[in-house]
CSV table of C-alpha atoms and ligand atoms in Angstrom, one decimal:
chain,number,residue,atom,x,y,z
D,1,MET,CA,3.6,-3.0,24.7
D,2,VAL,CA,6.3,-1.6,24.6
D,3,ASP,CA,7.2,2.3,25.1
D,4,LEU,CA,9.9,2.8,22.2
D,5,ARG,CA,10.5,5.8,23.7
D,6,ASN,CA,12.4,4.5,26.3
D,7,LEU,CA,13.9,1.9,24.0
D,8,THR,CA,18.0,3.0,24.2
D,9,LEU,CA,19.1,2.4,20.2
D,10,PRO,CA,21.4,-1.3,20.9
D,11,GLU,CA,17.4,-2.3,22.4
D,12,MET,CA,15.7,-1.1,19.5
D,13,THR,CA,17.9,-2.5,17.5
D,14,GLU,CA,17.3,-6.2,19.7
D,15,PHE,CA,13.7,-5.6,19.9
D,16,VAL,CA,13.3,-4.7,15.9
D,17,LYS,CA,15.5,-7.5,15.2
D,18,SER,CA,12.9,-9.9,17.8
D,19,LEU,CA,10.1,-8.9,15.1
D,20,GLY,CA,11.9,-10.0,12.0
D,21,GLU,CA,12.8,-7.1,10.6
D,22,PRO,CA,17.2,-6.1,9.5
D,23,ALA,CA,19.0,-4.0,12.4
D,24,PHE,CA,19.3,-1.3,10.2
D,25,ARG,CA,15.7,-0.7,10.6
D,26,ALA,CA,16.4,0.5,14.5
D,27,LYS,CA,18.3,3.7,13.5
D,28,GLN,CA,15.4,4.3,11.2
D,29,VAL,CA,12.7,4.0,13.7
D,30,PHE,CA,15.5,5.6,16.9
D,31,GLY,CA,15.7,8.5,14.0
D,32,TRP,CA,12.2,9.4,13.2
D,33,ILE,CA,11.3,9.3,17.1
D,34,TYR,CA,14.3,12.4,18.6
D,35,LYS,CA,12.4,13.4,15.5
D,36,GLY,CA,10.0,13.6,17.4
D,37,ILE,CA,7.9,12.4,15.4
D,38,THR,CA,4.8,10.6,17.4
D,39,ASP,CA,3.0,8.6,14.6
D,40,PHE,CA,3.7,5.9,13.0
D,41,ARG,CA,2.4,6.7,9.4
D,42,GLY,CA,4.9,10.2,10.0
D,43,MET,CA,8.0,7.5,9.7
D,44,LYS,CA,8.6,7.4,5.7
D,45,ASN,CA,11.0,4.8,4.6
D,46,LEU,CA,9.6,2.1,6.9
D,47,PRO,CA,7.8,-0.8,4.6
D,48,GLU,CA,4.3,-0.8,6.2
D,49,VAL,CA,3.8,-4.1,6.5
D,50,PHE,CA,6.8,-3.6,9.3
D,51,ARG,CA,5.5,0.3,10.8
D,52,LEU,CA,1.9,-2.2,10.9
D,53,LYS,CA,3.8,-4.6,12.9
D,54,LEU,CA,5.5,-2.2,15.1
D,55,SER,CA,1.9,-0.3,15.7
D,56,GLU,CA,0.2,-3.6,17.2
D,57,VAL,CA,3.5,-4.6,19.6
D,58,SER,CA,4.3,-1.7,20.7
D,59,TYR,CA,3.9,2.0,20.9
D,60,ILE,CA,5.5,5.7,21.0
D,61,GLY,CA,5.2,7.2,24.7
D,62,ARG,CA,3.0,10.4,25.4
D,63,LEU,CA,2.9,13.1,28.1
D,64,GLU,CA,-0.4,15.1,28.8
D,65,ALA,CA,-0.3,18.4,28.4
D,66,LEU,CA,-2.4,19.3,32.3
D,67,ASP,CA,-1.2,22.6,32.3
D,68,GLU,CA,1.1,25.6,31.5
D,69,GLN,CA,2.1,29.2,32.4
D,70,VAL,CA,4.1,31.7,30.3
D,71,SER,CA,6.0,34.2,32.3
D,72,LYS,CA,5.6,37.6,30.7
D,73,SER,CA,8.5,38.6,31.4
D,74,ASP,CA,11.4,35.8,30.3
D,75,GLY,CA,9.6,33.4,28.1
D,76,THR,CA,9.8,30.8,30.7
D,77,ARG,CA,6.9,28.1,30.8
D,78,LYS,CA,6.3,25.9,33.1
D,79,PHE,CA,5.0,22.7,32.1
D,80,LEU,CA,2.4,20.0,34.3
D,81,PHE,CA,2.3,17.1,32.4
D,82,GLY,CA,0.7,13.9,33.2
D,83,LEU,CA,1.6,10.7,32.9
D,84,SER,CA,-0.3,7.4,31.9
D,85,ASP,CA,-1.1,6.2,35.1
D,86,GLY,CA,-2.5,9.3,36.3
D,87,ASN,CA,0.7,10.8,38.2
D,88,ALA,CA,1.9,14.2,37.3
D,89,VAL,CA,5.1,15.3,36.5
D,90,GLU,CA,7.0,19.0,36.4
D,91,SER,CA,8.9,20.2,33.8
D,92,VAL,CA,10.4,24.2,32.9
D,93,PHE,CA,11.2,25.5,29.6
D,94,MET,CA,13.9,28.7,30.5
D,95,LYS,CA,15.6,30.7,28.0
D,96,TYR,CA,19.2,31.4,27.8
D,97,LYS,CA,21.4,34.0,25.8
D,98,TYR,CA,23.4,30.1,25.2
D,99,GLY,CA,20.3,28.9,24.0
D,100,ASN,CA,17.2,26.9,25.9
D,101,SER,CA,17.8,24.7,28.3
D,102,ILE,CA,14.8,22.1,30.1
D,103,CYS,CA,14.5,21.6,33.9
D,104,LEU,CA,13.5,17.9,33.9
D,105,SER,CA,12.2,15.3,36.8
D,106,SER,CA,13.5,12.2,37.8
D,107,GLN,CA,11.1,10.7,39.7
D,108,ALA,CA,8.0,11.5,40.9
D,109,GLY,CA,7.7,12.6,44.1
D,110,CYS,CA,10.6,12.5,46.0
D,111,ARG,CA,11.3,10.7,49.5
D,112,MET,CA,14.8,12.5,50.2
D,113,GLY,CA,12.6,14.8,52.8
D,114,CYS,CA,14.7,18.5,52.3
D,115,ARG,CA,12.7,20.1,54.4
D,116,PHE,CA,12.8,23.4,52.2
D,117,CYS,CA,10.9,21.5,49.2
D,118,ALA,CA,7.9,21.5,47.5
D,119,SER,CA,8.6,18.1,46.0
D,120,THR,CA,9.4,16.2,48.5
D,121,ARG,CA,6.3,17.1,50.9
D,122,ALA,CA,3.8,14.4,49.5
D,123,GLY,CA,6.8,11.4,49.3
D,124,LEU,CA,7.6,9.5,46.6
D,125,VAL,CA,5.3,7.9,44.3
D,126,ARG,CA,7.5,6.4,41.8
D,127,ASN,CA,10.3,6.2,39.8
D,128,LEU,CA,9.9,7.4,36.2
D,129,THR,CA,10.9,5.6,33.2
D,130,ALA,CA,13.8,6.9,31.3
D,131,GLY,CA,11.0,7.4,28.4
D,132,GLU,CA,9.2,9.3,31.0
D,133,ILE,CA,11.9,11.8,31.0
D,134,ILE,CA,13.5,12.3,28.0
D,135,SER,CA,9.2,12.7,27.1
D,136,GLN,CA,9.4,15.7,29.0
D,137,LEU,CA,11.9,17.3,26.5
D,138,LEU,CA,9.9,15.8,23.3
D,139,GLU,CA,6.7,17.9,24.5
D,140,ALA,CA,8.0,20.6,25.6
D,141,GLU,CA,9.7,21.0,22.6
D,142,ALA,CA,6.8,20.2,21.0
D,143,LEU,CA,4.2,23.0,21.9
D,144,ALA,CA,7.2,25.9,22.9
D,145,GLY,CA,8.1,25.2,19.2
D,146,GLU,CA,11.8,25.6,19.7
D,147,LYS,CA,14.4,22.9,19.9
D,148,ILE,CA,16.5,22.5,23.0
D,149,ASN,CA,20.0,22.2,23.6
D,150,HIS,CA,20.6,22.4,27.2
D,151,ILE,CA,18.9,19.7,29.6
D,152,VAL,CA,19.0,19.9,33.6
D,153,VAL,CA,17.9,17.0,36.2
D,154,MET,CA,17.6,19.0,38.8
D,155,GLY,CA,13.2,18.7,38.6
D,156,THR,CA,11.3,16.7,41.0
D,157,GLY,CA,13.1,13.4,41.9
D,158,GLU,CA,16.3,12.7,42.7
D,159,PRO,CA,18.0,11.7,39.7
D,160,PHE,CA,20.2,9.0,41.7
D,161,ASP,CA,17.8,7.2,43.5
D,162,ASN,CA,16.3,6.0,40.1
D,163,TYR,CA,19.6,5.8,38.5
D,164,GLU,CA,18.7,3.0,36.3
D,165,ASN,CA,17.1,4.8,34.6
D,166,LEU,CA,19.0,8.5,34.7
D,167,ALA,CA,21.7,6.9,32.9
D,168,ARG,CA,19.9,4.7,30.2
D,169,PHE,CA,17.8,8.7,29.5
D,170,THR,CA,21.4,10.4,29.1
D,171,ARG,CA,22.2,7.1,26.6
D,172,ILE,CA,18.8,8.1,24.4
D,173,ALA,CA,19.1,11.7,24.4
D,174,THR,CA,23.0,11.8,23.6
D,175,ASP,CA,23.0,8.8,20.6
D,176,SER,CA,24.0,10.7,17.7
D,177,ALA,CA,21.3,8.3,16.0
D,178,GLY,CA,18.5,10.5,17.9
D,179,ARG,CA,19.2,13.3,19.5
D,180,GLY,CA,22.5,13.7,20.0
D,181,MET,CA,22.9,15.7,22.8
D,182,SER,CA,26.2,16.5,24.2
D,183,MET,CA,26.8,15.0,27.3
D,184,ARG,CA,28.5,18.4,28.4
D,185,ASN,CA,25.1,19.7,28.0
D,186,ILE,CA,23.9,18.2,30.0
D,187,THR,CA,23.6,18.0,34.1
D,188,VAL,CA,22.2,15.5,36.8
D,189,SER,CA,21.8,17.4,40.3
D,190,THR,CA,22.1,15.3,43.3
D,191,CYS,CA,21.3,15.6,46.7
D,192,GLY,CA,24.7,13.8,48.0
D,193,ILE,CA,24.1,10.2,47.4
D,194,VAL,CA,27.8,9.3,48.2
D,195,PRO,CA,28.0,6.0,46.7
D,196,ALA,CA,26.4,7.1,43.0
D,197,ILE,CA,29.0,10.2,42.5
D,198,GLU,CA,31.7,7.5,42.4
D,199,ARG,CA,29.4,5.6,39.6
D,200,PHE,CA,28.4,8.5,38.0
D,201,GLY,CA,31.7,9.4,37.5
D,202,GLU,CA,33.1,6.2,36.0
D,203,ASP,CA,29.9,6.0,33.8
D,204,PHE,CA,29.2,9.4,32.2
D,205,PRO,CA,32.6,11.4,32.8
D,206,GLN,CA,31.4,13.7,30.5
D,207,VAL,CA,28.3,15.3,32.2
D,208,ASN,CA,27.8,17.5,34.3
D,209,LEU,CA,27.2,16.8,38.3
D,210,ALA,CA,25.9,19.4,40.9
D,211,VAL,CA,25.5,18.7,44.1
D,212,SER,CA,23.1,20.0,46.7
D,213,LEU,CA,25.3,21.2,49.9
D,214,HIS,CA,23.7,24.1,51.4
D,215,GLY,CA,25.2,24.2,54.0
D,216,ALA,CA,29.4,23.2,55.4
D,217,THR,CA,28.1,21.8,58.8
D,218,ASP,CA,26.8,18.8,59.6
D,219,GLU,CA,24.5,20.8,62.0
D,220,VAL,CA,23.4,23.5,59.3
D,221,ARG,CA,23.1,21.0,56.5
D,222,GLY,CA,21.9,18.2,59.1
D,223,SER,CA,19.1,20.8,59.6
D,224,MET,CA,17.3,20.8,56.3
D,225,MET,CA,19.1,18.2,55.1
D,226,PRO,CA,18.2,13.9,56.5
D,227,VAL,CA,20.0,12.8,53.7
D,228,ASN,CA,23.0,14.0,55.7
D,229,GLU,CA,22.5,11.6,58.7
D,230,ARG,CA,23.2,8.5,56.0
D,231,TRP,CA,26.1,11.1,53.8
D,232,PRO,CA,27.5,13.7,56.2
D,233,VAL,CA,29.2,16.7,55.2
D,234,ALA,CA,33.1,14.9,55.1
D,235,GLU,CA,31.8,12.4,53.8
D,236,LEU,CA,30.1,13.9,51.2
D,237,ILE,CA,32.8,16.1,50.4
D,238,ALA,CA,35.5,13.8,50.3
D,239,ALA,CA,33.8,11.8,47.7
D,240,CYS,CA,33.5,15.5,45.4
D,241,ARG,CA,36.9,15.5,45.6
D,242,SER,CA,37.4,11.9,44.3
D,243,TYR,CA,35.1,13.1,41.7
D,244,THR,CA,37.0,16.5,40.5
D,245,GLU,CA,40.5,14.6,40.6
D,246,LYS,CA,39.4,11.4,38.5
D,247,THR,CA,37.3,13.2,35.8
D,248,ARG,CA,38.8,16.4,35.7
D,249,ARG,CA,35.3,18.1,35.8
D,250,ARG,CA,34.7,20.8,38.2
D,251,ILE,CA,31.8,20.5,40.1
D,252,THR,CA,28.8,22.6,40.9
D,253,PHE,CA,27.9,22.9,44.3
D,254,GLU,CA,23.4,24.3,45.1
D,255,TYR,CA,23.3,26.2,47.7
D,256,THR,CA,20.2,27.2,49.1
D,257,LEU,CA,20.4,30.4,50.6
D,258,VAL,CA,17.9,30.8,54.3
D,259,ASN,CA,17.3,33.1,56.8
D,260,GLY,CA,18.9,32.9,59.7
D,261,VAL,CA,20.2,29.1,58.7
D,262,ASN,CA,22.4,29.2,56.8
D,263,ASP,CA,23.9,32.3,55.3
D,264,SER,CA,25.5,34.6,57.9
D,265,ASP,CA,29.5,35.8,57.1
D,266,ARG,CA,30.6,32.5,59.4
D,267,ASP,CA,28.7,30.4,57.4
D,268,ALA,CA,30.0,32.0,54.1
D,269,GLU,CA,33.9,31.3,55.6
D,270,LYS,CA,33.3,27.9,56.9
D,271,LEU,CA,31.8,27.1,53.1
D,272,CYS,CA,35.3,28.3,51.7
D,273,ARG,CA,36.9,26.4,54.1
D,274,LEU,CA,35.3,23.1,53.2
D,275,LEU,CA,35.4,23.9,49.2
D,276,ARG,CA,39.4,25.2,49.3
D,277,GLY,CA,41.7,23.6,46.2
D,278,MET,CA,37.9,21.9,44.5
D,279,LEU,CA,37.8,22.6,41.3
D,280,CYS,CA,33.9,23.9,41.5
D,281,HIS,CA,31.8,26.1,41.4
D,282,VAL,CA,29.3,27.8,43.8
D,283,ASN,CA,25.6,28.5,42.7
D,284,LEU,CA,23.9,30.5,45.0
D,285,ILE,CA,20.0,29.9,45.6
D,286,PRO,CA,17.6,32.6,47.1
D,287,LEU,CA,15.1,30.5,48.5
D,288,ASN,CA,12.2,29.9,47.0
D,289,ARG,CA,9.5,30.3,50.0
D,290,VAL,CA,7.1,26.9,50.2
D,291,ASP,CA,4.4,27.5,52.7
D,292,GLY,CA,4.4,25.9,56.1
D,293,THR,CA,8.4,24.8,55.9
D,294,GLY,CA,8.8,27.8,58.1
D,295,PHE,CA,11.8,28.5,56.1
D,296,ASP,CA,12.0,32.4,54.8
D,297,THR,CA,14.9,33.3,51.6
D,298,VAL,CA,17.2,36.3,51.6
D,299,SER,CA,17.2,39.9,50.1
D,300,ARG,CA,19.4,39.5,47.0
D,301,LYS,CA,21.9,41.9,48.4
D,302,ARG,CA,22.8,39.3,51.7
D,303,ALA,CA,22.9,37.1,48.4
D,304,ALA,CA,25.9,39.2,46.8
D,305,GLU,CA,27.5,39.9,50.3
D,306,PHE,CA,27.7,36.1,50.6
D,307,LYS,CA,29.2,35.3,46.9
D,308,GLU,CA,31.9,38.6,47.7
D,309,ILE,CA,32.9,36.8,51.1
D,310,LEU,CA,33.2,33.0,48.4
D,311,GLU,CA,35.2,35.0,45.8
D,312,LYS,CA,37.3,36.7,47.9
D,313,SER,CA,38.8,33.4,49.1
D,314,GLY,CA,39.1,32.7,45.3
D,315,ILE,CA,35.8,30.4,45.0
D,316,PRO,CA,33.7,31.1,42.4
D,317,ALA,CA,30.4,32.0,42.8
D,318,THR,CA,27.1,33.0,40.5
D,319,VAL,CA,23.8,34.2,42.5
D,320,ARG,CA,20.9,32.4,40.3
D,321,ARG,CA,19.6,34.1,38.3
D,322,GLU,CA,15.8,34.2,38.9
D,323,LEU,CA,13.3,33.5,35.9
D,324,GLY,CA,9.9,32.8,35.5
D,325,ALA,CA,9.1,35.1,38.4
D,326,ASP,CA,5.6,36.2,37.6
D,327,ILE,CA,4.7,32.8,37.2
D,328,ASP,CA,3.1,30.4,39.6
D,329,GLY,CA,5.2,28.8,42.1
D,330,ALA,CA,8.9,27.5,41.8
D,331,CYS,CA,10.6,24.2,42.7
D,332,GLY,CA,7.8,21.5,42.2
D,333,GLN,CA,4.8,23.7,43.5
D,334,LEU,CA,2.5,23.5,40.6
D,335,ARG,CA,2.8,20.2,41.0
D,336,LEU,CA,2.0,20.3,44.7
D,337,ASN,CA,-1.1,21.8,44.1
D,338,ASN,CA,-2.3,20.2,41.8
D,339,ILE,CA,-2.6,17.1,44.3
D,340,LYS,CA,-3.8,19.2,47.1
D,341,LYS,CA,-6.5,20.3,44.3
D,342,SER,CA,-7.6,16.6,43.3
D,343,LYS,CA,-7.3,15.8,47.0
D,344,ALA,CA,-9.9,18.5,47.5
D,345,ASN,CA,-12.5,17.1,44.4
D,346,ASN,CA,-11.9,13.5,46.1
O,1,LIG,N1,16.9,16.0,44.0
O,1,LIG,C1,18.0,16.7,43.4
O,1,LIG,C2,17.7,17.3,42.3
O,1,LIG,C3,16.3,18.4,42.6
O,1,LIG,S1,16.2,19.1,43.4
O,1,LIG,C4,18.8,17.7,44.4
O,1,LIG,O1,18.5,17.4,45.3
O,1,LIG,O2,19.8,18.4,43.9
O,1,LIG,C5,16.9,20.8,42.4
O,1,LIG,C6,17.5,22.2,43.5
O,1,LIG,O3,16.7,23.1,43.9
O,1,LIG,C7,18.2,21.4,44.6
O,1,LIG,O4,20.1,21.7,45.2
O,1,LIG,C8,17.2,21.9,46.2
O,1,LIG,O5,17.6,21.4,47.5
O,1,LIG,C9,17.4,23.3,45.3
O,1,LIG,N2,15.8,23.2,45.8
O,1,LIG,C10,14.5,23.0,46.5
O,1,LIG,N3,13.2,23.4,47.0
O,1,LIG,C11,14.1,24.9,46.7
O,1,LIG,C12,13.7,25.7,47.5
O,1,LIG,N4,12.1,25.7,47.5
O,1,LIG,N5,14.0,26.8,46.8
O,1,LIG,C13,15.7,26.8,46.8
O,1,LIG,N6,16.0,25.8,46.4
O,1,LIG,C14,15.5,24.6,46.2
């Protein structure tokens, strides 16, 4: 059985042709799926025999909402979605002035091992299919009853550790026969897989790139992010400079502020020197505390001071606004709590 949400339009065309149907039917099916239709009977312009044939060899992959938390203060919704094999992933729906945005997971778990992060605590279980990634968007829209026009791939997982499916997902989401999402409304965040940064710049120069930096030196970054051993700061920054030169696109650097680790004036000054002259923006994220990591967060005041040092050096910076502060668990904690719960029940 084929999951139709996992096919790009060219793949859907091949599939439909293999069933002995004309190519234009693929566009019709694709169109219905990204209008949110989840039942072949809802595909009204398809002949009944074709709908029957489709239902015998394919299905429209769904995710089951296992948990949903809605913030009373700002409308943020956190979803825990169950996959068909019993795994679960998290997605977060956020309301901004410019529209609705969703944070999608790219893997069940993660193997990057960042020490402050909840998503990597239980390791990598498996890659998500492109269908499972796009389904988070479709299910969240159906549950929220609102359209989503911005995507950030910043949930659980390292998207560049699942490059093929990420690429396929991007092609599906941006195809004008379906959702026609603008490439510029999609942001992919990486912990710094250097070869994939170059590849991504060539494959998807219009999609926004965010890079998790969190430290301006190998000593600081390496103390939190094992990936820094493989691709140290100098190599990462060289790849980023080359990316901005080739694509002419601004990179967003994420910098999670951790008390006493990377939040001093000296840290800010080193960051300024590192990023000088680059087409970039720094997004400062006061750490979300994760139990058992031993890392502590910073005050809003410290974050504001850190931002000011960057701005004085001409480096644009923002402090990430905290959304959904009144609902349980930031960054992967819903899923982690669910894993703990199911272990306790077994
Ligand atoms: N693997 C990708 C995308 C997922 S993480 C990446 O590393 O970029 C999205 C962002 O949240 C990353 O910048 C990550 O470092 C950050 N993050 C993870 N746990 C966090 C926490 N507890 N507090 C603040 N930021 C966190």
